[in-house]
Short mmCIF file of N, CA and C in Angstrom, two decimals:
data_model
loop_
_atom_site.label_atom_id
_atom_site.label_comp_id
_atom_site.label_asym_id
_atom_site.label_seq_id
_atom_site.Cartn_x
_atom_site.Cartn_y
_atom_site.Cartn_z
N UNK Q 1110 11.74 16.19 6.75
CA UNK Q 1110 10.48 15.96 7.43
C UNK Q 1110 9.52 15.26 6.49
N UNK Q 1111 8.85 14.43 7.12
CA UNK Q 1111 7.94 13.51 6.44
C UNK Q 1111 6.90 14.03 6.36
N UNK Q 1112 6.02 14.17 5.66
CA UNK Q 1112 4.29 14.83 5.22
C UNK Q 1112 3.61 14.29 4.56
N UNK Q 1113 2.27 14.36 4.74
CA UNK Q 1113 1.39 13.56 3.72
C UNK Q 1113 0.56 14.65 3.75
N UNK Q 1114 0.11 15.13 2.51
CA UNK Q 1114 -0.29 16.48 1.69
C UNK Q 1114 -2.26 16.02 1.82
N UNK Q 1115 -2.21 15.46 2.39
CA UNK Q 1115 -3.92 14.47 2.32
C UNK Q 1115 -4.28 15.91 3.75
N UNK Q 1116 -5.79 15.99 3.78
CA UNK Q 1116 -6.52 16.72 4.93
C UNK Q 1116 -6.45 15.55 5.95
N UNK Q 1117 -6.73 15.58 7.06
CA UNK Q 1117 -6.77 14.95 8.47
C UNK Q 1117 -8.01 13.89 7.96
N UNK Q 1118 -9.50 14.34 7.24
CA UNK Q 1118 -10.31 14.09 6.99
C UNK Q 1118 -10.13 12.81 5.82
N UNK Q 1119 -9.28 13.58 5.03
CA UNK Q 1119 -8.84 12.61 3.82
C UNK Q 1119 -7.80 11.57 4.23
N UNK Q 1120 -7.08 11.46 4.99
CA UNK Q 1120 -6.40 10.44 5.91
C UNK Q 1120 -7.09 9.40 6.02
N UNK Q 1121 -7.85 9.73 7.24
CA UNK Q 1121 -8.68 8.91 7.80
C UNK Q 1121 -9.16 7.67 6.71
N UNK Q 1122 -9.74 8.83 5.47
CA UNK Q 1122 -10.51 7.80 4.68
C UNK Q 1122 -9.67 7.20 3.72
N UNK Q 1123 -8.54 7.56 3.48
CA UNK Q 1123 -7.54 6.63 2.76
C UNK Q 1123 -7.21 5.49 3.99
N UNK Q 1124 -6.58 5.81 4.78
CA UNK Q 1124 -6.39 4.59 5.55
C UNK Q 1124 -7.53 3.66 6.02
N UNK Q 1125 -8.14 3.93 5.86
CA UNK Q 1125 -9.91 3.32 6.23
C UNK Q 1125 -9.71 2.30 4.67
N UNK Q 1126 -9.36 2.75 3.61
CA UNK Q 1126 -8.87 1.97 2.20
C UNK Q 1126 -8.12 1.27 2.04
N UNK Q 1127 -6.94 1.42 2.98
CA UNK Q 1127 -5.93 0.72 2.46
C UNK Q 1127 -5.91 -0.11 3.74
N UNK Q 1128 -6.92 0.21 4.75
CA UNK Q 1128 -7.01 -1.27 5.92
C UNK Q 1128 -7.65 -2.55 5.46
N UNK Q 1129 -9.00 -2.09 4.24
CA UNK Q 1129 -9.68 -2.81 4.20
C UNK Q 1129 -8.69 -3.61 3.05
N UNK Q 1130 -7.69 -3.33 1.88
CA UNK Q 1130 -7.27 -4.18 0.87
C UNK Q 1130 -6.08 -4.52 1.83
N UNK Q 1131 -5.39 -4.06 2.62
CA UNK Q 1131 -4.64 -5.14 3.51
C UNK Q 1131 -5.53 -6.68 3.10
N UNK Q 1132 -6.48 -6.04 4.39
CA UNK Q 1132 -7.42 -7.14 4.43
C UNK Q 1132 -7.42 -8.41 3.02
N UNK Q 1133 -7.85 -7.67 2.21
CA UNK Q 1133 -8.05 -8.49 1.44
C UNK Q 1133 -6.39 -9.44 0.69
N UNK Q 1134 -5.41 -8.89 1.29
CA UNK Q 1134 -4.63 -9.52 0.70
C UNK Q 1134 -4.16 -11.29 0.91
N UNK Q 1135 -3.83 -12.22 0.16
CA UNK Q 1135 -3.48 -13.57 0.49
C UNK Q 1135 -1.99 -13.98 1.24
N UNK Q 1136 -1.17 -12.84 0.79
CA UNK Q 1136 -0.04 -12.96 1.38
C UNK Q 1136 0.93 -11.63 1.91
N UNK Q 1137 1.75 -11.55 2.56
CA UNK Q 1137 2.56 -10.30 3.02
C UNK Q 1137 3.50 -10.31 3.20
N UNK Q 1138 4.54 -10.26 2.89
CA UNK Q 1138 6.07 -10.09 3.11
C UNK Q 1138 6.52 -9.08 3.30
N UNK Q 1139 7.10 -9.01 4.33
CA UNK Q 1139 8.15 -7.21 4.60
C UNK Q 1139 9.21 -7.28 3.85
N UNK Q 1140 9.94 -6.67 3.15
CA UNK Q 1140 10.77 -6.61 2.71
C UNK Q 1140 12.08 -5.28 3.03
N UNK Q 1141 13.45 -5.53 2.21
CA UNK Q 1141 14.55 -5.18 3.08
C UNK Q 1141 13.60 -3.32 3.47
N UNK Q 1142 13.26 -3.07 2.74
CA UNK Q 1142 12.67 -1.31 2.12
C UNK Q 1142 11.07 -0.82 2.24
N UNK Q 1143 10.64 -1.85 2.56
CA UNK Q 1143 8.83 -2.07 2.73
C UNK Q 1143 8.44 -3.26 2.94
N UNK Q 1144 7.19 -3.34 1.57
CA UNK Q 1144 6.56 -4.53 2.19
C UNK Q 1144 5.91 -4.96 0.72
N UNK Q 1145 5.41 -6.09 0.79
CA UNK Q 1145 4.99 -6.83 -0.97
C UNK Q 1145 3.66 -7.50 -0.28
N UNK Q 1146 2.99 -7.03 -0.69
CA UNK Q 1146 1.24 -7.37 -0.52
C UNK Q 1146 0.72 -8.45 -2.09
N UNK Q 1147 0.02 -9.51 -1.68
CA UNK Q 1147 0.17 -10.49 -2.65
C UNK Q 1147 -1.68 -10.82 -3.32
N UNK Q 1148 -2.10 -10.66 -3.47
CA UNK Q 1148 -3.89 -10.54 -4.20
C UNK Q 1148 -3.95 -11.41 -5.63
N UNK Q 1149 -5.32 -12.22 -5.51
CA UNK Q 1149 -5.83 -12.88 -6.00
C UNK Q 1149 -5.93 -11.98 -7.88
N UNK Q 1150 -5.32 -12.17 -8.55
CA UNK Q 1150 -5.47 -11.23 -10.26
C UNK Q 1150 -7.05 -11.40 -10.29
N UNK Q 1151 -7.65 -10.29 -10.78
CA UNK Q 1151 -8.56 -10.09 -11.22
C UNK Q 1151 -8.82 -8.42 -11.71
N UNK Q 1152 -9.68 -8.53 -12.78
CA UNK Q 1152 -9.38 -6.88 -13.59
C UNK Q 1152 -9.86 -5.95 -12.68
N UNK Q 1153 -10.86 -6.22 -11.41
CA UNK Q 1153 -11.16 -5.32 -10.89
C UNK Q 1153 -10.10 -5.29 -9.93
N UNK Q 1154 -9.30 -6.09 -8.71
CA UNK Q 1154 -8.33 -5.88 -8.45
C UNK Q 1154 -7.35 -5.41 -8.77
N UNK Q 1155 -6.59 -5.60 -9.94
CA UNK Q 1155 -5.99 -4.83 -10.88
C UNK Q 1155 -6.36 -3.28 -10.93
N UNK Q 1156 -7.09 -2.76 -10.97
CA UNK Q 1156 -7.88 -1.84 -11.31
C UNK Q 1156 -7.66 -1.11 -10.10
N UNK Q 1157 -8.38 -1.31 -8.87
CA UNK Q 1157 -7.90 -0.74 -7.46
C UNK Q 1157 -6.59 -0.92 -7.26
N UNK Q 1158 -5.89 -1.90 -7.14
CA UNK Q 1158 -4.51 -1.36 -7.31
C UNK Q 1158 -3.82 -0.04 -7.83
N UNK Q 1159 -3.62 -0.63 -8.98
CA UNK Q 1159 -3.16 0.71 -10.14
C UNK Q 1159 -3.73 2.11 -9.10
N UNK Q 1160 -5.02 2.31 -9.07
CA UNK Q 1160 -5.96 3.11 -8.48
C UNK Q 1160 -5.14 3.74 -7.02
N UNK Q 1161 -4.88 2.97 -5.99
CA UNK Q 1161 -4.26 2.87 -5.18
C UNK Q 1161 -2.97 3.83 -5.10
N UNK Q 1162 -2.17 2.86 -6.09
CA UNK Q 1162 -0.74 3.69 -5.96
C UNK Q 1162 -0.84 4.69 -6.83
N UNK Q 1163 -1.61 5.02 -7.91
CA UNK Q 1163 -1.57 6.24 -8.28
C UNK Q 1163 -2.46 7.72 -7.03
N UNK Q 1164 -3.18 7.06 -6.39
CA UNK Q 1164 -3.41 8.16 -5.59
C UNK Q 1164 -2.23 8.31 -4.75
N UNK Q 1165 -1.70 7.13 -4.07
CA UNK Q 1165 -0.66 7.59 -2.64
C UNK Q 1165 0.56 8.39 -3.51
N UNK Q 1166 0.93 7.67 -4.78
CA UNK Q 1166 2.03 8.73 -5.39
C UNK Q 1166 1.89 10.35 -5.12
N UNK Q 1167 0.38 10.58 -5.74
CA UNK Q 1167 0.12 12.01 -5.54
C UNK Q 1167 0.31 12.64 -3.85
N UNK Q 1168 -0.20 12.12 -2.93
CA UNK Q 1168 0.08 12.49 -1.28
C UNK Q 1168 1.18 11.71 -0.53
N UNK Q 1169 2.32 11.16 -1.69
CA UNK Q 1169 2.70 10.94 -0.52
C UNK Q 1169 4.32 10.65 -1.61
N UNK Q 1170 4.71 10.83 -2.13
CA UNK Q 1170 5.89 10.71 -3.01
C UNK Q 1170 7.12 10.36 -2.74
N UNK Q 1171 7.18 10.06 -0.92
CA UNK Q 1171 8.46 9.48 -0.40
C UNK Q 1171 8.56 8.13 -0.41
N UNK Q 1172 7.15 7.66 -1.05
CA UNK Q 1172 6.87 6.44 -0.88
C UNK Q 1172 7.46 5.80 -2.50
N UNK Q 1173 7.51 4.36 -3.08
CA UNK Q 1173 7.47 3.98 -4.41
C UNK Q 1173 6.36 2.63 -4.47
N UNK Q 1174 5.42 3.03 -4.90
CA UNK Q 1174 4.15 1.75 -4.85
C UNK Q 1174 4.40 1.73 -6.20
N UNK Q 1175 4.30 0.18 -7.11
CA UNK Q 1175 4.16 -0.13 -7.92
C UNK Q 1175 3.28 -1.72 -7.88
N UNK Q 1176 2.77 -1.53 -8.63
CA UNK Q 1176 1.75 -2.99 -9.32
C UNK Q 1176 2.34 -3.83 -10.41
N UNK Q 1177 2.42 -5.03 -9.50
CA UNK Q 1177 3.11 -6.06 -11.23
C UNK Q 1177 2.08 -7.32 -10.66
N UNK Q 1178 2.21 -7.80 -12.02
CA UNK Q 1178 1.38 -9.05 -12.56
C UNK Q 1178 2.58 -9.75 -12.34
N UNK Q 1179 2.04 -11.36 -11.21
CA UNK Q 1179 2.96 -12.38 -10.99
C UNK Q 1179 2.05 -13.75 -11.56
N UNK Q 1180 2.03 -14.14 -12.54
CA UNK Q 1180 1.19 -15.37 -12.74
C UNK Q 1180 -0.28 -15.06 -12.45
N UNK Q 1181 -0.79 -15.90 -11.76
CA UNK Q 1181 -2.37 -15.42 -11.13
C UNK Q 1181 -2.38 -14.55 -10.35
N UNK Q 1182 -1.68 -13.93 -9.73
CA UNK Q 1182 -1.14 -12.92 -8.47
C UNK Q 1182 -1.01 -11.57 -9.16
N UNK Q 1183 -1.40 -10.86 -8.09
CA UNK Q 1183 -0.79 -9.47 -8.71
C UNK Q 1183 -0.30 -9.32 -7.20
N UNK Q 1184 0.66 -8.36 -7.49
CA UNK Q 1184 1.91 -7.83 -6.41
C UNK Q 1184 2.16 -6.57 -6.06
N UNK Q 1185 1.42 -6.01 -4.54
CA UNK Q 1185 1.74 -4.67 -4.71
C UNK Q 1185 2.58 -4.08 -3.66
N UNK Q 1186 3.67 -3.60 -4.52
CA UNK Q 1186 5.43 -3.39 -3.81
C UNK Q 1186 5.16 -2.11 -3.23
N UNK Q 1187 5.16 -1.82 -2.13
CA UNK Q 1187 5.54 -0.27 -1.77
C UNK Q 1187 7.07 -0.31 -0.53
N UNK Q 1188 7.74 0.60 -0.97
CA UNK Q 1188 9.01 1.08 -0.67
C UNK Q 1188 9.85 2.57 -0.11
N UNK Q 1189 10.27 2.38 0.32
CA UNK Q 1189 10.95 3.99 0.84
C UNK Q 1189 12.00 3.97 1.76
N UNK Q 1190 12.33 4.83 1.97
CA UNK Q 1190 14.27 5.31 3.08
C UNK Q 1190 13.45 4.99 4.05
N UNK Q 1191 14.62 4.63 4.64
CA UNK Q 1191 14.65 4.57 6.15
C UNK Q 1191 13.36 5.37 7.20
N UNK Q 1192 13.26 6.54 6.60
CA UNK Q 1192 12.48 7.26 7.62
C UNK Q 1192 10.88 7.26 6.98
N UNK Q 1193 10.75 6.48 5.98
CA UNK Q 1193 9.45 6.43 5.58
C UNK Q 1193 9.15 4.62 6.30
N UNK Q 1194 9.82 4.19 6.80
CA UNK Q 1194 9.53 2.94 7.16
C UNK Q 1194 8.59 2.76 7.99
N UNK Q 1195 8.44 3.82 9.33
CA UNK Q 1195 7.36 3.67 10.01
C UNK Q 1195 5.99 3.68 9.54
N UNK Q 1196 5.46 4.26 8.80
CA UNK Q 1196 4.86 5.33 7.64
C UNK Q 1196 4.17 3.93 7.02
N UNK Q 1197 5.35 3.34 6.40
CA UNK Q 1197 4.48 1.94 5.53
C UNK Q 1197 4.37 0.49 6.59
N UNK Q 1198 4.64 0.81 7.54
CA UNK Q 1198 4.17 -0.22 8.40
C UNK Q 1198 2.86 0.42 8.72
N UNK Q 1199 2.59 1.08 9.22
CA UNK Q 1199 1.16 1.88 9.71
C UNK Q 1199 0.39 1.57 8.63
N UNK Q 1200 0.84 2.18 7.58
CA UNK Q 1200 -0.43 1.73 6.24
C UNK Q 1200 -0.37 0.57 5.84
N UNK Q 1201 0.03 -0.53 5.92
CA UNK Q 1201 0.27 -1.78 5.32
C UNK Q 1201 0.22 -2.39 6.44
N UNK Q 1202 -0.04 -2.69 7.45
CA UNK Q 1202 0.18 -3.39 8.62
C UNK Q 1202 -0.61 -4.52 8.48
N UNK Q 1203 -0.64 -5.80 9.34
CA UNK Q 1203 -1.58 -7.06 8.92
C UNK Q 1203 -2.72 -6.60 9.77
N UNK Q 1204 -4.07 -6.79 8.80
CA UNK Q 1204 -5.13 -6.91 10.21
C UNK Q 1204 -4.61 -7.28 11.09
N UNK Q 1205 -4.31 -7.81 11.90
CA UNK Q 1205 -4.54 -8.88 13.15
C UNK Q 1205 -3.39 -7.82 13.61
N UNK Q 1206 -2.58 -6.98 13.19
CA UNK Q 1206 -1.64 -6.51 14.56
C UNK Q 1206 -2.74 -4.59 14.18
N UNK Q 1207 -3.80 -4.95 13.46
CA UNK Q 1207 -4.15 -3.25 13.89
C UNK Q 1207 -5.21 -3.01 15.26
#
């Protein structure tokens, strides 16, 4: 069974977070296991990132978010089985299909 250890309250406002850096991302690719979110490098981006996947690690550990530096790009990979797939479409989804 799938769980996210977050309050109903704390949900809300993580996903309310991670709608708005969707948002901000330049590019999106699904990939075979998730999805690769693509952002403009900058230290404060950088910064929320990192920020990012170190919180969802803590509530949510079925997931694997990692941050890498691609040239000017930073790249943020999140991944999981099969049954976490719905899970990172919901949180990663493109504006335009929420």
């Amino acid at each position: 069974m799938l769980a996210c250890s977050l309050a109903p309250g704390e949900q809300k406002n993580r996903q309310d977070e991670l709608s708005e850096l969707s948002r901000q991302a330049i590019a999106r690719q699904s990939t075979a296991d998730g999805v690769l979110l693509r952002f403009t490098a900058s230290p404060e981006m950088n910064t929320r990132l990192h920020d990012v996947a170190a919180a969802e690690a803590r509530c949510c550990p079925l997931l694997d978010i990692s941050v890498h530096a691609a040239g000017e790009m930073l790249e943020l990979r999140v991944s999981g089985a099969s049954e976490a797939q719905p899970i990172i479409k919901l949180m990663f989804q493109s504006p335009d299909a929420a």
